[in-house]
Each structure stands twice: as structure tokens, then as C-alpha cells.
Amino acid sequence: MSFRLLVDFVIHPFRQLSVASSLALKLVLLSTLTLTLASWLGVIPNPKSSEIRRKAVISETLAITSSLLAEQHENRLMRENLTAIVARYPDVTSACIRTADGAVIHQIGDHALHWRLKDDEASTRNNICVPVMHQSRRWGTVEVSFSQDRGLLMTLFQQPTILLGIVSVIFNGLLFRWYLGRALAYLDPSKSVPMHVRSTLDTFAEGVVVLDKDQKIVLANDKFKRHVGRSDRELLGNRIDRLPWQYESDESAEHLWDPGKSAIDGGRVSLELSQSRRTYLVNSSAICGDDGRRRGTIASFDDITLLENKREELSRMLIDLKESRDELATRNQELKYLATRDSLTGCLNRRTFFEIFDKHWEAARQSGASLSCFMVDVDHFKSVNDTFGHSMGDEVLRKVAHVMQQTARNCDVVCRYGGEEFCLLLPETGADQAWDAAERIRCAIEKIEFEALSVTASLGVSSISFGATEPQELLDQADKCLYVAKRNGRNQVIRWDEVPEDTTVEPTTREDPHAHGDQDNDAPIPYPAVASLLSALAYRDSATAAHSSRVAELCVAVATGLVSVRDSYLIEVAALLHDIGKIGVPDAILLKPGSLTAAEWEIMHRHDRIGVEIVKAAFANEKLVDIVRFHHIRYSGTADAPWLPQGDSIPIGARILTIADAFDAMVSDRVYRKGRDRDEAFTELRRCAGTQFDPELVERFVAVVREHKPIDLKPGSKEAALQLGLQIEELVRALDEQDIAGIKSLAARLQATAARGGISQIERVATELTATLGDDADLMDVLRLVNELLELCRSVQKTYVDTEFAEVPGAAAGDLLAHACTTASHTSMP
């Protein structure tokens, strides 16, 4: 194929000639070739050979004369003879006579400049060396230098053969062109096709060509000639396969122009012209005579270059989309793993722990298997922070968590329950085995080495065999055992059956003094149901879901040590679901990037009532409902609603929740304002203490938040990054299903999420995608924008994942992946 292209490139200029001119040129070339062959065989005298013989005769004559004069020792006559020869022949530029040993006897002209031969080299056309003999011995040499050949053009015109060839080309060219022009006028194959047929073919939108049985072109319409960049003169009478086609396959090349008696539809060929490649869809059919024999072929050519280019681009974009989607899924899995972890210790966080706990509880209840857990509390941890600083406190927690993870079995679940408290869940483990495991961990913690301090821990163990009827009751038992262990001197393990029945936890520190009613009358709160509602909220409004998670962390931090474990769990669930009513708010208001109007605020305020109804319907727990219902009540009361509780009659969970909710709202960025720093928020909380907030709880909140590491309130949190990834995955899934309405809805959600998070690049592309998704949406533009969103989302996720994996304890990423696999196995339990 490359040789054919080379030949085509060389002869392409001649294709612009007419058929008669092309044939005339070929005949002229044949005539010129005949003259050249005759000259080469000697039929035509060669003047170059004659010139060489003349120079040889001059040189030999000079040598003979010099030899005779050398015998007579006539050096003077020898020089005169040498001078006469140079003067007589104009093309002799210099001459020299040397002795046998190379000494110069006579020299005429600038011989050193013109003489080119070295010793023992043979004579050339312009430098001739002839030996001079004396008494049958070589006496010396005669060197004659002739002038160099003239210019190439002058030399050519002095050659008779060249002159004859030029005259022959001009005369024969004119003669042959005149004769063949008259003769071939009767042989033009297109003349046999009626004019109206040719005119009709020229109106076709596709190229059409008619071939004879030898695949030679008989007729081509204007469209085909424009396709291939050839004229009638270049095409007619030539085989169609001589054009530089590129075929899909060898079979296509063999049968496309010779279809037999059946038609060939949809063959593809490509043609490269002027560094531009065009692709055509070819349909060919045989032309048969009355006798049924094939007389030729008719073929049509549809230019599908744009379609092919779009198809190839679409194929590349789909490949890129698949690769990006696979990498995005991997990043989402990493983010999901990170979302289950406590960033300081690498243990499971509370929400993930509750989900896994409920699954193990249900499995144990159905199968009758054992299930145990124990709580771990680092002794005197506050004094460690006060004496050695928070960085040492963090190091203590990291090492304690590491010891627990190393000591626990692969099937055990280790959770950082809050502050310096940890919880370990042991599936298929009885009370005795759980006590042994707790004692091993206590001893391992006691052996941890620190400079200038020692660390111990108190542990409380309970098991399902002790009669707990729900997961939270099992945790309450373990927490009560932990309280007894600390009261009895710390650094010990207490199990539930060792706790006296009359033991009570001090109400000022461990019970909610404002609780009302019998807690046994409240139904349990299964955490999977809580997680499902939170996921639904995250799908509608990821920013609100992230806000709820942060508020829950703040509430747990404040409630720990103030109320019981059961009540702390209740407050956490209330914080997670306090904005669940926003599910019922229209997207146009919920996702609005700017500030809301008065009418829109009225609709937003309804979400509190909707949320209360959702929580009430989902969980038959009045304490939980009251926390959600009253968390917006002012501490000093409301004049418009004197029947509402006020002061300490407001549930303590609601009072904690309203403070945490207000604090997070103040420090978080909004589209229309920048978030305040923590100190400014503390000042505002204290300003409103006694009117809007419980003053004692405000001071506790400020102290707890200052003591603990600041909670990440930036938009680049793992929840936001994960939500972006999940929304992009949904977007790609909708694209696979060609669900334009779904793509448009998801693009709007993605735009709102990015706007809240301050990720302007994703917001810009999502906005462009939303605008592109009209009735006449171009799939290529949609694919391009979705791919761009994937790349941006991958970049955001990679930055966060890499940072988080670098910060989570455990030097090797492989350890984290092993933890992820273990977590996945827990999560996948029935």
C-alpha cells in the first residue's frame, strides 16, 4: 500500500492531463528511450569519447617528443615544446615534466593548482599522466592538466544526442497530441451514456460510479469526482481499485467492486487526500444484461466521515467514562471506609458501630448465639490533658486504640464511643470469654510505655445472657459496670453479674435529672432505621445531612458524663434527625443557592412539624419525639405560647441540641456569608444564655468544645466528598440508561452541593450540564461534561482520601485496607 501511495504521488501531476495528452507523453518517452538506447549501443557517435581520445593523443604526442629530446639532452627544446603545446590548445591549463624520482624539470602554468592526481593514481579525463621512456627504462613522466568541464547545462546542449532528444520531444509531442486527440474522441466511454442520465446522476447527494466488467470506470457523477479529487480525464478508463482506498478487511477489498449478482450493502472504505482522511459507506450492485451475464457494477458512496469521527470520539469518551467511573467507585469505597472511622484513632465511629451492633444483635437473637460487649475508659484522662497537653492526650488515645485493635480478634468490633471511652463488641462470645478478653486488654493497656506517666483503664463487661432485651440495654449494663469499676478504684474489670442490684449511678453525673416518665415504656430505636432516614436526607440535601452529623458529634461530646449512655444515644439520634423534615421541602427552596424570601421561609419553618411527625411515625419513643419537638424552644419561654415548657422543664436533650445546632450554623459557611470563628460563636452563645439557651449548658458546651479538637466544619469533609462521589455515580448510571430527566435532576443537585461546598469548578460544569440538557441535547456534549465532572470529582476525592489515609493511625495503607475488608465483612452480615 505504501509503494502504491508513493507511485501515486509521483505521477499525480500527470493525471491533470487529458487522456490524449497522457498517451502522447508516453509515446514521446518511448521515442526518447529509443534514442538513448541507440546512443548507448554506439549507433549514434558519442562526442565525449572523441574528446577523451583527443586529449590522450595530445598527451602521448608530448610524451614521445619529450622522450626524444631527453635522449639528446635538449632541455631547452623540451621546455619550448611544452610551452608550444600549452599555447596551441586552449583547454590545456598546465603541463609538467618530472623525473622518475618526482623532481620537476619543466612546468608551464599553475600546475600545482590544476593537477588533481596523487602518486600511482590512474589518469582521469582532465588529468592525464604519460610515462617518458629512455633506453627502455622509465626516465620520467609528462603530466597534462585540461580545463574542467563547463556547466552542466552548456555541456548538455553541446551533446548531439541531447539536442536530438529535445527536438524529438517537442516535435513528436505536438504531433502525437494532435493525432491522438482526433482518434480518442471516438473512444470516450462516457459518450455512450446519454446526457440526461449523466445529468440525473449529478443530482444525487451521494457519489455514484459505473464500472465495466473489468472494474474500469465508465462514468462518475460530480459528487464522486469531488469525493476523490479527480476529474473525468483522470478517472475514465482506469480501474477503481487503483485509487488509494483503505479497506476494512481483505474480504471487503476483494468483493466490494465485484459483487457478483448480489448487492453489497454497507461496506466501508477510507480515502486519504491532502492529509485529510474521508470515510465512505459503499453500496454496490451488479449490472446485468438481458442474457443475465454481469456487464458491470454500479456503486454509491455516502460520505460518513463526520459520523465516523463522532463514533470514534464517542467510543473514546465511553472508554474514558468507564475508566473514570471505575476509579470513582474505588474512591467512593475508600471514602465510605473513611466515613466509618474515627480520624484520631482509626477505630469505628459511633454511627457505624450502632449499625453493625444492630446486625449482630439481630443475628444473635435469631440464632440463639452469644453476644457480649465491654466499655473501656482511660483512667484520669482529664488530668493527662491538663498536665501534659492535648497532644499527649491524643497520643494516649491512639496507643490505647492500637492496643485494643491488636489484641481483639478479627471478628470483634472496636469503636471509639466518645472522648476517652471505647466499646468492644464480641460476636459469638459468652460472658466468661468476654471477661478474659477484657482482662487481656486491661493488662496490655497497663504495659503501654510513656515518658513521665503511666496509663491504666477501667472496663465494664456485659453479655446478652444477662437478660438485656435490646442493644442499648446491653450498652447500659456495660456502662454501669464501668462506673462501678471506676468507683472501686479503677484499673479493673467488672462484669454485670458482679454489680450489686442496689447499685445506682450518681444522678448528678450519670443520669439525666430532667428525664421524665419510665424509660422502659419507650420503644427501642434501631439504628439501621436512623441511618436509612439520614441517607434519604443526604440524597435530598447533602449539606443538611452533613450539618446533622456534625451537630450529633457536638451533642455526644457535651452529653458524655452528664447523662446516661442510653440518654446520650437518644440525644445523638435526635440530633441526626432534627432536620429530617426538610425531606418534605420542595427542591426549588431546599436547593436554592441564595437567601430565601419571607414566603419561602414560611415553607421552610414547616419542616419542624414534618420532622416531628416523621420521627413519631418511625419510632414510638416519646422522649426522642420531645427532644425533636422542643429543640427550638427558647429557654426563657415564649410569650406567644405560654403552654410550652421553659427553663429546666425543657428536656435536657433538646437544650443541648439547640445549642449545638446554633453553634454549627454560626461557624459554617453559607453562600451569602462567611462562617464565624469559634470564639465569636462562643460570645454569641453566652450573650443569648438565659434567654435562648440554658446558661449552665452553654458554659459546659464551651468548655467541652474548647477541650476537644475542633470538629471539621469545612465543606471538604469526607461526608461532602462522599456525597459528591455518590451523586456522580448516580449521574453516570442515569447516563447509561439515557434518562435525560434523571440526568437533569441529578445535575441540579450536584450544582447545589458544589455551591454549598464552595467547589466552583464542579458548580460551573454542573451548571453548564444543566443548561445543555434541553430537548435537542447533544450526546457528545453531555458525555464531555459528565467526563469533566468525573475528573473534577476524582481530584477532590483523591485530595481528601490521600490526606485522610496519611492522618489515620497505622503507617501502612495495607493495614487500613485490611480494616476496611474486616468492616465490610461485618457490614455484609444478614
PDB file of N, CA and C in Angstrom, residues 255-256 259 261-267 282-286:
ATOM      1  N   HIS A 255     -14.366  -8.145  -2.670  1.00  0.00           N
ATOM      2  CA  HIS A 255     -15.733  -8.275  -3.192  1.00  0.00           C
ATOM      3  C   HIS A 255     -16.455  -6.955  -3.376  1.00  0.00           C
ATOM      4  N   LEU A 256     -15.900  -5.838  -2.897  1.00  0.00           N
ATOM      5  CA  LEU A 256     -16.638  -4.593  -2.939  1.00  0.00           C
ATOM      6  C   LEU A 256     -16.909  -4.137  -4.366  1.00  0.00           C
ATOM      7  N   PRO A 259     -19.366  -7.504  -6.970  1.00  0.00           N
ATOM      8  CA  PRO A 259     -20.350  -8.107  -6.077  1.00  0.00           C
ATOM      9  C   PRO A 259     -21.046  -9.343  -6.624  1.00  0.00           C
ATOM     10  N   LYS A 261     -23.773 -11.325  -8.596  1.00  0.00           N
ATOM     11  CA  LYS A 261     -25.152 -10.985  -8.942  1.00  0.00           C
ATOM     12  C   LYS A 261     -25.943 -10.452  -7.747  1.00  0.00           C
ATOM     13  N   SER A 262     -25.312 -10.458  -6.578  1.00  0.00           N
ATOM     14  CA  SER A 262     -25.991  -9.952  -5.382  1.00  0.00           C
ATOM     15  C   SER A 262     -25.398  -8.601  -5.007  1.00  0.00           C
ATOM     16  N   ALA A 263     -26.178  -7.820  -4.264  1.00  0.00           N
ATOM     17  CA  ALA A 263     -25.735  -6.487  -3.865  1.00  0.00           C
ATOM     18  C   ALA A 263     -24.918  -6.560  -2.587  1.00  0.00           C
ATOM     19  N   ILE A 264     -24.014  -5.612  -2.420  1.00  0.00           N
ATOM     20  CA  ILE A 264     -23.228  -5.482  -1.182  1.00  0.00           C
ATOM     21  C   ILE A 264     -23.600  -4.155  -0.553  1.00  0.00           C
ATOM     22  N   ASP A 265     -24.118  -4.231   0.687  1.00  0.00           N
ATOM     23  CA  ASP A 265     -24.573  -3.031   1.387  1.00  0.00           C
ATOM     24  C   ASP A 265     -23.664  -2.742   2.567  1.00  0.00           C
ATOM     25  N   GLY A 266     -23.320  -1.487   2.723  1.00  0.00           N
ATOM     26  CA  GLY A 266     -22.660  -1.046   3.951  1.00  0.00           C
ATOM     27  C   GLY A 266     -21.186  -1.317   4.037  1.00  0.00           C
ATOM     28  N   GLY A 267     -20.500  -1.576   2.928  1.00  0.00           N
ATOM     29  CA  GLY A 267     -19.049  -1.689   3.001  1.00  0.00           C
ATOM     30  C   GLY A 267     -18.429  -0.338   3.278  1.00  0.00           C
ATOM     31  N   VAL A 282     -20.186   2.336   1.214  1.00  0.00           N
ATOM     32  CA  VAL A 282     -20.308   1.930  -0.188  1.00  0.00           C
ATOM     33  C   VAL A 282     -21.381   0.866  -0.323  1.00  0.00           C
ATOM     34  N   ASN A 283     -22.299   1.078  -1.259  1.00  0.00           N
ATOM     35  CA  ASN A 283     -23.288   0.077  -1.647  1.00  0.00           C
ATOM     36  C   ASN A 283     -23.075  -0.203  -3.136  1.00  0.00           C
ATOM     37  N   SER A 284     -22.821  -1.451  -3.493  1.00  0.00           N
ATOM     38  CA  SER A 284     -22.552  -1.801  -4.888  1.00  0.00           C
ATOM     39  C   SER A 284     -23.502  -2.900  -5.342  1.00  0.00           C
ATOM     40  N   SER A 285     -23.810  -2.855  -6.624  1.00  0.00           N
ATOM     41  CA  SER A 285     -24.735  -3.829  -7.205  1.00  0.00           C
ATOM     42  C   SER A 285     -24.302  -4.132  -8.633  1.00  0.00           C
ATOM     43  N   ALA A 286     -24.499  -5.387  -9.056  1.00  0.00           N
ATOM     44  CA  ALA A 286     -24.101  -5.797 -10.400  1.00  0.00           C
ATOM     45  C   ALA A 286     -25.072  -5.236 -11.440  1.00  0.00           C
TER      46      ALA A 286
END
